[in-house]
mmCIF file of C-alpha atoms in Angstrom:
data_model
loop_
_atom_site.group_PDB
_atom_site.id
_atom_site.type_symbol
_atom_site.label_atom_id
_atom_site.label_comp_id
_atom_site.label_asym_id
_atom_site.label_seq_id
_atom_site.Cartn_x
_atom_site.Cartn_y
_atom_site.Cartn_z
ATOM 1 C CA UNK A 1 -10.940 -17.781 -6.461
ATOM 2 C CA UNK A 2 -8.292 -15.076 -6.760
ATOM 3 C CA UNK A 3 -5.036 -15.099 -4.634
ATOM 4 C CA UNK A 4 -2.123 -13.043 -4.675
ATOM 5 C CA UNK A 5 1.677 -14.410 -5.136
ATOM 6 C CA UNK A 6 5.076 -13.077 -5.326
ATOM 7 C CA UNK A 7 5.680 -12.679 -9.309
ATOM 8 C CA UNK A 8 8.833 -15.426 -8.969
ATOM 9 C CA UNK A 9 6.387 -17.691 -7.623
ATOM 10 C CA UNK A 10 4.331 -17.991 -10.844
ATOM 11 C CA UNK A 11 6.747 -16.874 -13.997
ATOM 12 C CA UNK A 12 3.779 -18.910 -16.386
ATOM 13 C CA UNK A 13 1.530 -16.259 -15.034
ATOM 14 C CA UNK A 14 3.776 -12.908 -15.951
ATOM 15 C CA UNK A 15 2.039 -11.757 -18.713
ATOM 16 C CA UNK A 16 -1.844 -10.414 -17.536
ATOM 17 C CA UNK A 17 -4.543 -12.772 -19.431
ATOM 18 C CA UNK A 18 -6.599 -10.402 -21.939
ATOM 19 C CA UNK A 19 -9.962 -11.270 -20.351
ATOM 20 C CA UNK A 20 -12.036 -10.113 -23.465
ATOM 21 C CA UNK A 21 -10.907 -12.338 -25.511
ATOM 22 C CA UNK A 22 -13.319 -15.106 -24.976
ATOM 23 C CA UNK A 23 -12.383 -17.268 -28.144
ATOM 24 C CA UNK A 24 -9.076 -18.312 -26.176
ATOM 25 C CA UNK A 25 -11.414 -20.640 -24.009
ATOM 26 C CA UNK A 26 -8.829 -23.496 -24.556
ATOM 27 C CA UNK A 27 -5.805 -20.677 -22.863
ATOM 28 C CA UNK A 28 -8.176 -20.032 -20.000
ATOM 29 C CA UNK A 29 -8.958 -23.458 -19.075
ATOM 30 C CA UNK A 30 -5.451 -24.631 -19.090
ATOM 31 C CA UNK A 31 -4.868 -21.508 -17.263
ATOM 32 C CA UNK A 32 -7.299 -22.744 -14.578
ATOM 33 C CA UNK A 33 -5.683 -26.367 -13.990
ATOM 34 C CA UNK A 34 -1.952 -24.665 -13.823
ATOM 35 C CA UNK A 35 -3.658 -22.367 -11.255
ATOM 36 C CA UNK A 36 -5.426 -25.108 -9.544
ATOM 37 C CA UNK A 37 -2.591 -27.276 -9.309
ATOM 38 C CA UNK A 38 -0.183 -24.126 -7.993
ATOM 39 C CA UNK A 39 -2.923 -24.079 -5.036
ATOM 40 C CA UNK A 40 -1.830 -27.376 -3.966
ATOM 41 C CA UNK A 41 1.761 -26.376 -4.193
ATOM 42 C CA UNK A 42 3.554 -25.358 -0.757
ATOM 43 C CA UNK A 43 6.787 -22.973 -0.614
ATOM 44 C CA UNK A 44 8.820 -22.993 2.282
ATOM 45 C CA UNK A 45 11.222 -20.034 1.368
ATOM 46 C CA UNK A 46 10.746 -16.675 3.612
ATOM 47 C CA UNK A 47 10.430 -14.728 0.303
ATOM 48 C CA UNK A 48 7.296 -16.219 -0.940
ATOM 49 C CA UNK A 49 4.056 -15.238 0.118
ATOM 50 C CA UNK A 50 0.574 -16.015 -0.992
ATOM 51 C CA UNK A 51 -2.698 -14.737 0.057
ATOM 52 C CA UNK A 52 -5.750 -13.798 -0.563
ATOM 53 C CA UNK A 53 -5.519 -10.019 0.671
ATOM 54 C CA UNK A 54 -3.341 -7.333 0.886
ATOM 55 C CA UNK A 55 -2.816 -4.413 3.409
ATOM 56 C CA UNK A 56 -1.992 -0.644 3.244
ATOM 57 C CA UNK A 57 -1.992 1.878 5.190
ATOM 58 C CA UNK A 58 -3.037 5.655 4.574
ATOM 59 C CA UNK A 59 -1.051 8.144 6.046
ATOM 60 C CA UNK A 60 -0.193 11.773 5.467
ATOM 61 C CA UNK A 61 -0.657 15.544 7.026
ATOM 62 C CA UNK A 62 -4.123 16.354 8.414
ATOM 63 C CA UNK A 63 -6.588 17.706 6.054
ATOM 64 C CA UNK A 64 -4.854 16.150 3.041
ATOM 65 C CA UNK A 65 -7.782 14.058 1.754
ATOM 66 C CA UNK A 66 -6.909 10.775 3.533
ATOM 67 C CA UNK A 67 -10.333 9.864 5.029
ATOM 68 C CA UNK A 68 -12.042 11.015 2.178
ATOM 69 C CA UNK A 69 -10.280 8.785 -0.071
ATOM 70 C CA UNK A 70 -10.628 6.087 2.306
ATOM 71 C CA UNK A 71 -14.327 6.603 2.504
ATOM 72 C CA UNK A 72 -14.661 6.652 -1.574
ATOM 73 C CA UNK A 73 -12.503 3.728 -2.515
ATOM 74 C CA UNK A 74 -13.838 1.690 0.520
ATOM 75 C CA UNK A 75 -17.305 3.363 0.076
ATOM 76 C CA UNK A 76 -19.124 1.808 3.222
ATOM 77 C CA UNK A 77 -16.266 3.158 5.329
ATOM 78 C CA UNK A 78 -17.067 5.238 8.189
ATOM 79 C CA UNK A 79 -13.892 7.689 8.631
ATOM 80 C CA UNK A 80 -14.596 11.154 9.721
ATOM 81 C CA UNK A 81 -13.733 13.782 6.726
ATOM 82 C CA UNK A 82 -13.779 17.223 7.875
ATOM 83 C CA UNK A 83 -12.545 20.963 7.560
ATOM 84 C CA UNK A 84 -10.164 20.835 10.623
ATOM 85 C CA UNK A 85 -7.424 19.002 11.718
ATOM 86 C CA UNK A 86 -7.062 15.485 13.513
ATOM 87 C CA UNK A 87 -10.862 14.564 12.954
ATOM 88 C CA UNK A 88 -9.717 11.173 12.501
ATOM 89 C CA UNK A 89 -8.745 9.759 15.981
ATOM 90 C CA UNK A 90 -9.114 5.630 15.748
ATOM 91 C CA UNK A 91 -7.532 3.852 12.840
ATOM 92 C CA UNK A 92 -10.299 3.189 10.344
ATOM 93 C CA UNK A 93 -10.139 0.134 8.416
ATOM 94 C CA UNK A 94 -12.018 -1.231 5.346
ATOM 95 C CA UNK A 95 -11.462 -4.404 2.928
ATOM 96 C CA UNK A 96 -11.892 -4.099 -0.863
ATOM 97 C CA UNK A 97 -12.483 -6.781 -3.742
ATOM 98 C CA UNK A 98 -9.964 -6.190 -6.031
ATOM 99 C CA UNK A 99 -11.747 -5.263 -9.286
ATOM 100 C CA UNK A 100 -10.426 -8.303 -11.868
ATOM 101 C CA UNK A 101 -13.124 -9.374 -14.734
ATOM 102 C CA UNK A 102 -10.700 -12.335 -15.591
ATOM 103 C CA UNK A 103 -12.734 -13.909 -12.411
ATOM 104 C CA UNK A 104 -15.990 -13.364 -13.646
ATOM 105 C CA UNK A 105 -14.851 -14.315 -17.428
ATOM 106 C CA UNK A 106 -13.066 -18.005 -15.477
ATOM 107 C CA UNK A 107 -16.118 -18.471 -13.489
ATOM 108 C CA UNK A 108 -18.286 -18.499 -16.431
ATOM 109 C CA UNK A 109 -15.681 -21.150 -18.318
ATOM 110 C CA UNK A 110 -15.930 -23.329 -15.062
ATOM 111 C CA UNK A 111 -19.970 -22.754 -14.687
ATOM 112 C CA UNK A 112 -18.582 -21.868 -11.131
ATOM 113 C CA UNK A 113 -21.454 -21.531 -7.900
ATOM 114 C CA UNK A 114 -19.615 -18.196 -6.795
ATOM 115 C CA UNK A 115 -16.457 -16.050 -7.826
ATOM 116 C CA UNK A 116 -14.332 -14.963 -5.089
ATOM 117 C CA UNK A 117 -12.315 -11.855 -5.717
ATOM 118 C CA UNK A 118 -8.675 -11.313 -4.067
ATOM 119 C CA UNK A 119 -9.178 -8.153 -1.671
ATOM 120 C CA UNK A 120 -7.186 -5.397 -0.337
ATOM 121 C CA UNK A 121 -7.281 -3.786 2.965
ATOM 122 C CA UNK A 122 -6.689 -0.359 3.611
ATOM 123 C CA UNK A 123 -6.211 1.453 7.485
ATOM 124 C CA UNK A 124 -6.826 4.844 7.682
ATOM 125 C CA UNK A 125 -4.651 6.614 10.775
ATOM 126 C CA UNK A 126 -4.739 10.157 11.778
ATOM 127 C CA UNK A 127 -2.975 12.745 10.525
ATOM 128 C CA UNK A 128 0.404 13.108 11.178
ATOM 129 C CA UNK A 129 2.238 16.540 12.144
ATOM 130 C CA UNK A 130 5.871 17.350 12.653
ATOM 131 C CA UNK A 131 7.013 16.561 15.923
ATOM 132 C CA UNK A 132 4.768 13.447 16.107
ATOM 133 C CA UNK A 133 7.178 11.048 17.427
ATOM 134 C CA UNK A 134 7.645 13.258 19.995
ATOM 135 C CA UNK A 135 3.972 13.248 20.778
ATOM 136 C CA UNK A 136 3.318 16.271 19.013
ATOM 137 C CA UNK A 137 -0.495 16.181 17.371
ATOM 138 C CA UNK A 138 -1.837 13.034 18.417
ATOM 139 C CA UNK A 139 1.656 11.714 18.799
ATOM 140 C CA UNK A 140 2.785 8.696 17.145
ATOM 141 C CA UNK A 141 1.212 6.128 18.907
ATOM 142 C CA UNK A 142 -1.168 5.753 15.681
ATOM 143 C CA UNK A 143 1.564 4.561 13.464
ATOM 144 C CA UNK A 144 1.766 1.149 15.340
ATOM 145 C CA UNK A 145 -1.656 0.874 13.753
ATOM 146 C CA UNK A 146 -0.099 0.400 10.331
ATOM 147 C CA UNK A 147 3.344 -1.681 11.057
ATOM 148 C CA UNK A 148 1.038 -4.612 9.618
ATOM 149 C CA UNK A 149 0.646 -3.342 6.467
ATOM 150 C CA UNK A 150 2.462 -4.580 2.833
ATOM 151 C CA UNK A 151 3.256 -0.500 2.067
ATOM 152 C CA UNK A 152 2.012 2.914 2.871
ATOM 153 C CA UNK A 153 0.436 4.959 0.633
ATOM 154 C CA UNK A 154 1.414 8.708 1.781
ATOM 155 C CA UNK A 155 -1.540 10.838 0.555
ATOM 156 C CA UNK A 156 0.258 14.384 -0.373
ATOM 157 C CA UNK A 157 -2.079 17.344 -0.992
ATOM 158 C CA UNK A 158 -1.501 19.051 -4.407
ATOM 159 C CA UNK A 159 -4.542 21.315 -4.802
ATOM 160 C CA UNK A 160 -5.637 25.032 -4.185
ATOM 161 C CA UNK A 161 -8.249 25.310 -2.001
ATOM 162 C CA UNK A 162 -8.422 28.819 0.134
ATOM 163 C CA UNK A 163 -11.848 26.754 1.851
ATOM 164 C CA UNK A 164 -9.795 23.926 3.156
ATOM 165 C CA UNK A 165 -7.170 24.311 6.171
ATOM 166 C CA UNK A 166 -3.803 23.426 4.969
ATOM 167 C CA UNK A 167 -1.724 22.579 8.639
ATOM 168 C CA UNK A 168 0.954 24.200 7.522
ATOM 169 C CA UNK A 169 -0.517 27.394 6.359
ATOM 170 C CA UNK A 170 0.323 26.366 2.430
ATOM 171 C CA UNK A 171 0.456 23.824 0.219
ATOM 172 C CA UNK A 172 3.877 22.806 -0.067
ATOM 173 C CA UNK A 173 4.203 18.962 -1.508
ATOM 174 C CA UNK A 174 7.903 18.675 -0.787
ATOM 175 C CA UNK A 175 7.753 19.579 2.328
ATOM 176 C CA UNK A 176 4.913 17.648 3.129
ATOM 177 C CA UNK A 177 6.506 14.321 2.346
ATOM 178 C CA UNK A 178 9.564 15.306 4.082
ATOM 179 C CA UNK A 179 7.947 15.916 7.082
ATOM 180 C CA UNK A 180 6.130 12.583 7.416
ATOM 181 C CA UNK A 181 8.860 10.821 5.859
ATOM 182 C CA UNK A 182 11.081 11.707 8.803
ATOM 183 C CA UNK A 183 8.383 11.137 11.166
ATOM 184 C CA UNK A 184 8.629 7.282 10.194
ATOM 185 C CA UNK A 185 12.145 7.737 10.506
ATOM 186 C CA UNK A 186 12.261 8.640 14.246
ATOM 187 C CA UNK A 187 9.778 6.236 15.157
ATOM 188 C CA UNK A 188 12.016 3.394 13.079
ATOM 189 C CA UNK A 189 14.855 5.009 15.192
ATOM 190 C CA UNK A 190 12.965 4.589 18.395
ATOM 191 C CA UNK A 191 11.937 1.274 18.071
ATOM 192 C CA UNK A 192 15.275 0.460 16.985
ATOM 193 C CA UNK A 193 17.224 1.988 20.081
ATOM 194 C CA UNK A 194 14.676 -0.034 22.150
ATOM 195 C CA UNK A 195 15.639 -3.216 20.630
ATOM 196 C CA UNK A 196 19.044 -2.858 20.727
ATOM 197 C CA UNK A 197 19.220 -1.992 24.397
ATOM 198 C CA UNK A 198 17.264 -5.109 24.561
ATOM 199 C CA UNK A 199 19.674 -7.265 22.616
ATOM 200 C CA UNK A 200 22.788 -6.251 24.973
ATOM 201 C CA UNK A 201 20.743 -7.708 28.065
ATOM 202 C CA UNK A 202 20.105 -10.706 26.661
ATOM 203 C CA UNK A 203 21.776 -13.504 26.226
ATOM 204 C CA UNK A 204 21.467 -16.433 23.716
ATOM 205 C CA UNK A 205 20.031 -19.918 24.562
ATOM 206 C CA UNK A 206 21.934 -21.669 21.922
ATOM 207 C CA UNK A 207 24.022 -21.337 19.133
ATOM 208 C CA UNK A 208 21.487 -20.864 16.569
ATOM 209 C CA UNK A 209 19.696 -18.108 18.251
ATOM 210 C CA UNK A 210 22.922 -16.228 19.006
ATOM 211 C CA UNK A 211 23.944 -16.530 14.985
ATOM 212 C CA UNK A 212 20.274 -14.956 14.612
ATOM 213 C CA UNK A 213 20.918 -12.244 17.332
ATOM 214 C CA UNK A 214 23.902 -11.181 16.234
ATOM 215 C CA UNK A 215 22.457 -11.108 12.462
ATOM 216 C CA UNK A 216 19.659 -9.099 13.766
ATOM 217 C CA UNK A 217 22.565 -6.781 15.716
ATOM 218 C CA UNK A 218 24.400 -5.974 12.048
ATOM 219 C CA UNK A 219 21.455 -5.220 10.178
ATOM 220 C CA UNK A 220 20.081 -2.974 13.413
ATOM 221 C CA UNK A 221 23.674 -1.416 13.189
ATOM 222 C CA UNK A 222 23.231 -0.475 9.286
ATOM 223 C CA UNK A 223 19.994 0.800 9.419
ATOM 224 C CA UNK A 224 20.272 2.991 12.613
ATOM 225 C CA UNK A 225 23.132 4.621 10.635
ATOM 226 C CA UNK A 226 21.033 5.289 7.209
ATOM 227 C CA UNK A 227 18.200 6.533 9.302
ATOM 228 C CA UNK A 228 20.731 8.836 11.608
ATOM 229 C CA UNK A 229 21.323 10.085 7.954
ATOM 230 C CA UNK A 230 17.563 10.258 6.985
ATOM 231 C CA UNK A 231 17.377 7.714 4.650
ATOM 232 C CA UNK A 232 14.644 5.187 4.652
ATOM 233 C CA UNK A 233 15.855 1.372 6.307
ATOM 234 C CA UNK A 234 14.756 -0.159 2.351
ATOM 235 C CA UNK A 235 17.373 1.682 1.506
ATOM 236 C CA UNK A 236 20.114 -0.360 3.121
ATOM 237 C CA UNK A 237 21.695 -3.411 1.510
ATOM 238 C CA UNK A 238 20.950 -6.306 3.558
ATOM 239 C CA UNK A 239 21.504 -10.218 3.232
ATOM 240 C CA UNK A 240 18.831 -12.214 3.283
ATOM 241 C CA UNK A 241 19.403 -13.807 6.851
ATOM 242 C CA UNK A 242 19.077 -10.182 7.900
ATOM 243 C CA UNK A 243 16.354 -9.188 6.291
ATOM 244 C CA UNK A 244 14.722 -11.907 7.954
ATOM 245 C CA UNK A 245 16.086 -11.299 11.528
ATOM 246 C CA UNK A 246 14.888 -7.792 11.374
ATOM 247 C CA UNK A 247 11.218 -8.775 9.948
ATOM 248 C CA UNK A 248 9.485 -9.304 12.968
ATOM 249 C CA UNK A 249 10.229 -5.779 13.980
ATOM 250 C CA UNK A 250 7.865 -4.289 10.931
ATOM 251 C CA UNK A 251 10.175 -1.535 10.485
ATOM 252 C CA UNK A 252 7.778 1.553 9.089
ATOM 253 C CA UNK A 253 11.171 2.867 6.359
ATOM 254 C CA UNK A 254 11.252 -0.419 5.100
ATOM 255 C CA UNK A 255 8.133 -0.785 3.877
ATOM 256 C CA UNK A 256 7.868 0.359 -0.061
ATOM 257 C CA UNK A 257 6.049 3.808 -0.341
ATOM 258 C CA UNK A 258 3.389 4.924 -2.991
ATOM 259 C CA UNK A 259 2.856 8.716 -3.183
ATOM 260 C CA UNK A 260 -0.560 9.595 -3.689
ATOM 261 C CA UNK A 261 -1.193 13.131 -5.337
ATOM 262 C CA UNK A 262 -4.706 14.297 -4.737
ATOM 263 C CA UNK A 263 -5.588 16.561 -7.290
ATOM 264 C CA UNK A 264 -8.803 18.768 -8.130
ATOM 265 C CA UNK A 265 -11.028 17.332 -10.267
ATOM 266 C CA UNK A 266 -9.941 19.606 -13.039
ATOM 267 C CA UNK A 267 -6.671 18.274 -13.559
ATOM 268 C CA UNK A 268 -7.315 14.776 -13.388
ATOM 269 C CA UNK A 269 -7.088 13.937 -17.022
ATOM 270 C CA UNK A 270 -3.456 15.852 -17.011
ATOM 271 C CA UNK A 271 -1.947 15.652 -13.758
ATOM 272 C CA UNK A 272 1.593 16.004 -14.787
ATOM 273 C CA UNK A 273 0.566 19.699 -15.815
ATOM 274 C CA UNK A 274 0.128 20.321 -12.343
ATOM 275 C CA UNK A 275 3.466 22.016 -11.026
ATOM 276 C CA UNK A 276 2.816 20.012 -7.012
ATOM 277 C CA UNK A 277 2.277 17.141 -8.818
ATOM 278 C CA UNK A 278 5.789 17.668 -10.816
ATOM 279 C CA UNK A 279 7.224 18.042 -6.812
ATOM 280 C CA UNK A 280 5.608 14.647 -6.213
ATOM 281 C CA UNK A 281 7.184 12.778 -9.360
ATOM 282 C CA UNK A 282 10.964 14.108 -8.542
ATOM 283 C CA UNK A 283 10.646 13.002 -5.126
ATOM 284 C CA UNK A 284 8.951 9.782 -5.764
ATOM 285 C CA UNK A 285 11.670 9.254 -8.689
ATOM 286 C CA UNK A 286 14.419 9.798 -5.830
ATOM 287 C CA UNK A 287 13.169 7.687 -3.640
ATOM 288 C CA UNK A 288 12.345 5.196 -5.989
ATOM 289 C CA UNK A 289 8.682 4.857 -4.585
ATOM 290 C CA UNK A 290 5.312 4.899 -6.570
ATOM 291 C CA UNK A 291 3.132 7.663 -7.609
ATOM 292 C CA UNK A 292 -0.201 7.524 -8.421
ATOM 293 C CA UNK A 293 -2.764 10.993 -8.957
ATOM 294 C CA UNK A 294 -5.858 10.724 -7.570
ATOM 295 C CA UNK A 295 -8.502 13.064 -6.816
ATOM 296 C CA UNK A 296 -10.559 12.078 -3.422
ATOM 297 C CA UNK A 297 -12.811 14.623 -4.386
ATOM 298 C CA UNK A 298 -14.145 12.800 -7.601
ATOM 299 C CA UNK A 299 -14.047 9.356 -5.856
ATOM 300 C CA UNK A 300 -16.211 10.939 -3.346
ATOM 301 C CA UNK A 301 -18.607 11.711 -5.778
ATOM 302 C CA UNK A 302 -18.478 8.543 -7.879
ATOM 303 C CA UNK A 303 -19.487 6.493 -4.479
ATOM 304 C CA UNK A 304 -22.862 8.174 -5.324
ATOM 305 C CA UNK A 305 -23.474 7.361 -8.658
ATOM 306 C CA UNK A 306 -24.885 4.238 -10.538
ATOM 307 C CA UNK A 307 -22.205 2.249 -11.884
ATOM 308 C CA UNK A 308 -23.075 3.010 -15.553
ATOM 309 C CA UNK A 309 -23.010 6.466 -15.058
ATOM 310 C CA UNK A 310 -19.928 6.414 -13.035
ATOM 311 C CA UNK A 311 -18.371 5.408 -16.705
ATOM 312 C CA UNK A 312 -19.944 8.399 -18.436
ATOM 313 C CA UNK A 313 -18.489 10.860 -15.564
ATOM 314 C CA UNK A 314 -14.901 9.441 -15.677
ATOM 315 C CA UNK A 315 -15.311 9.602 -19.502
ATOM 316 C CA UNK A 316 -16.556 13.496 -19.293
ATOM 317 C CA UNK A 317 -13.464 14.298 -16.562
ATOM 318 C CA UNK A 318 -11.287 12.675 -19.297
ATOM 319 C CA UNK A 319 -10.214 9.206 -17.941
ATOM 320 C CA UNK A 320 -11.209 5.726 -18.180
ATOM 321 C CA UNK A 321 -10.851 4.029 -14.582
ATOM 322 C CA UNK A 322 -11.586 5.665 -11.477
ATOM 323 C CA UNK A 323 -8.372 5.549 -8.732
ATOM 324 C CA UNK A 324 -9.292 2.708 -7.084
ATOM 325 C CA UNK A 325 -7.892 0.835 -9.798
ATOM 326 C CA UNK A 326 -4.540 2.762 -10.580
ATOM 327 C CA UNK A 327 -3.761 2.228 -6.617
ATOM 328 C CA UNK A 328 -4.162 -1.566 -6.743
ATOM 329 C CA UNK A 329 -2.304 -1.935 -9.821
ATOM 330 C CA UNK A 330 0.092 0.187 -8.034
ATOM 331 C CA UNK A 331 0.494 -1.166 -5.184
ATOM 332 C CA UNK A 332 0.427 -5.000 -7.291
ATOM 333 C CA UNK A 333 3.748 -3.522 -9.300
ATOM 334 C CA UNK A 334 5.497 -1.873 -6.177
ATOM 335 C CA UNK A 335 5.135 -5.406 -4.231
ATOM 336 C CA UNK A 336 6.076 -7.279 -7.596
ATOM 337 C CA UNK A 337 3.211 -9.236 -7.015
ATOM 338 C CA UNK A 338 0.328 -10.891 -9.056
ATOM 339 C CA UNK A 339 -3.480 -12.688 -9.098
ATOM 340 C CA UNK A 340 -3.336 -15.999 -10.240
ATOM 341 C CA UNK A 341 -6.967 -18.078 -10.067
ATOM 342 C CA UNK A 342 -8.327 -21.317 -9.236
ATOM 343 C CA UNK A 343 -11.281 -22.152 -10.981
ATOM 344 C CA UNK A 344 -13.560 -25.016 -10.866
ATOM 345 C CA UNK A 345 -17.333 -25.714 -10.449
ATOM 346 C CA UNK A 346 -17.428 -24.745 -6.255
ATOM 347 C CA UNK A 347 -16.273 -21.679 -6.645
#
């Protein structure tokens, strides 16, 4: 069984197991009884976390490529992908095994009855315009949809396509993320001035909770100020007693970002050639966030294939995984998390 943890929780697990190497049997299985006995383990500190799926949500302009990349890399999802804008109205969600063959490889050490990958869920909201937290669009009513999630993955168009409606009349990366970037900022801002309205009516019960309000007051304080300046609420230096009287709010900027360049199929093997993608990797570099090029288009087309010839038409486009796998191990290195296995002869 495959779980995910916090790197710190599991430092004898920091450096990925080599799963083809199959004469290291005597590695794996003492691999397996570490894991096993980590299961057992329980950590009480805020910062840990273990489970057996993560979330993101998929957000970006309209027509960008969002439900079409949800629809590949979920495959059996249902979201609408079409030439106009908004054709996604309700959230769509899907969950996805996390592609790991150092299951299948610990499963056959431990003669195991069934492997049980770690998974990934990914919610697909509608496209955002500026002016949505003003209810421009569909409003922003949608984003509450995805205040959940572990981090966002903001899908930016970086292809040519006279067929397909850009929103804002041309493609324009930069501009695109700045737009939905400071649409998460006013509805952080929002949520925020609610709260704190809230906060001065209130009173404390007891000691303890009014140490926690007025925690939750100074770290409300910081971040209203670095989002009045449009920067994101991660950015803001907080102690950890703040951090965790400010968690239950599920603050959209504080959530770590991965930028998502959809490209044509064409440039796949060399994105970095592309001059929108170049746009993508300064910003992303500024904002310390991830990147990760994808085309939605191929993904949509590798859903129809046989899995042995999906090989031989990532091989022929120049690249050896398809972008399911980049964004997971994305997403694994943003959150500084990693897999670590039980394995017995259940499961």
């Amino acid at each position: 069984m495959a779980r995910v943890a916090c790197l710190h929780l599991v430092p004898a697990l920091a450096n990925p197991l080599k799963s083809s190497s199959l004469s290291r049997n005597h590695s794996l299985l003492l691999l397996a009884e570490k894991c096993h006995s980590l299961q057992r383990r329980r950590f009480s500190s805020s910062a840990s976390k273990i489970s057996m799926s993560l979330r993101a949500g998929i957000v970006g302009l309209p027509n960008v490529g969002k439900s079409t990349l949800f629809n590949a890399v979920v495959e059996n999802g249902k979201a609408q992908a079409a030439n106009f804008p908004f054709c996604t109205i309700e959230p769509n969600v899907g969950i996805v095994a996390v592609p790991d063959q150092r299951l299948q490889v610990l499963s056959d050490l431990s003669k195991s009855k069934r492997a049980v990958p770690a998974s990934i869920e990914f919610v697909d909201i509608a496209g955002l315009v500026k002016g949505a937290s003003q209810g421009e669009g569909l409003g922003n009513k949608f984003l509450s949809h995805i205040r959940e999630v572990d981090s966002i993955l903001q899908v930016v168009r970086c292809f040519e396509d006279n067929d397909i409606v850009h929103v804002n009349g041309k493609v324009n990366p930069k501009s695109d993320i700045e737009v939905i970037n400071l649409e998460l900022v006013f509805s952080d801002l929002d949520q925020i001035e609610k709260r704190m309205e809230k906060l001065k009516k209130g009173k404390a019960k007891d000691s303890q909770s009014k140490v926690k309000e007025e925690a939750e007051k100074s770290a409300l304080e910081k971040i209203q100020q670095a989002l009045m300046d449009g920067k994101p609420a991660r950015s803001v230096t907080l102690t950890e007693f703040e951090k965790d009287a400010i968690k239950h709010l599920c603050l959209l900027t504080m959530k770590p970002i991965i930028y998502v360049a959809n490209v044509a199929e064409t440039e796949l093997a060399e994105p970095e050639n592309n001059p929108h993608v170049k746009e993508v990797m300064n910003v992303a570099s500024e904002l310390q966030s991830g990147l990760v090029s994808i085309s939605a288009q191929v993904e949509s087309e590798l859903t129809e294939l046989p899995y042995e010839e999906r090989i031989e038409y990532l091989k022929s486009l120049g690249v050896s995984e398809s972008g399911l796998g980049n964004l997971i191990r994305a997403t694994y290195s943003l959150l500084g998390m990693r897999t670590y296995f039980t394995s017995g002869e259940k499961e």
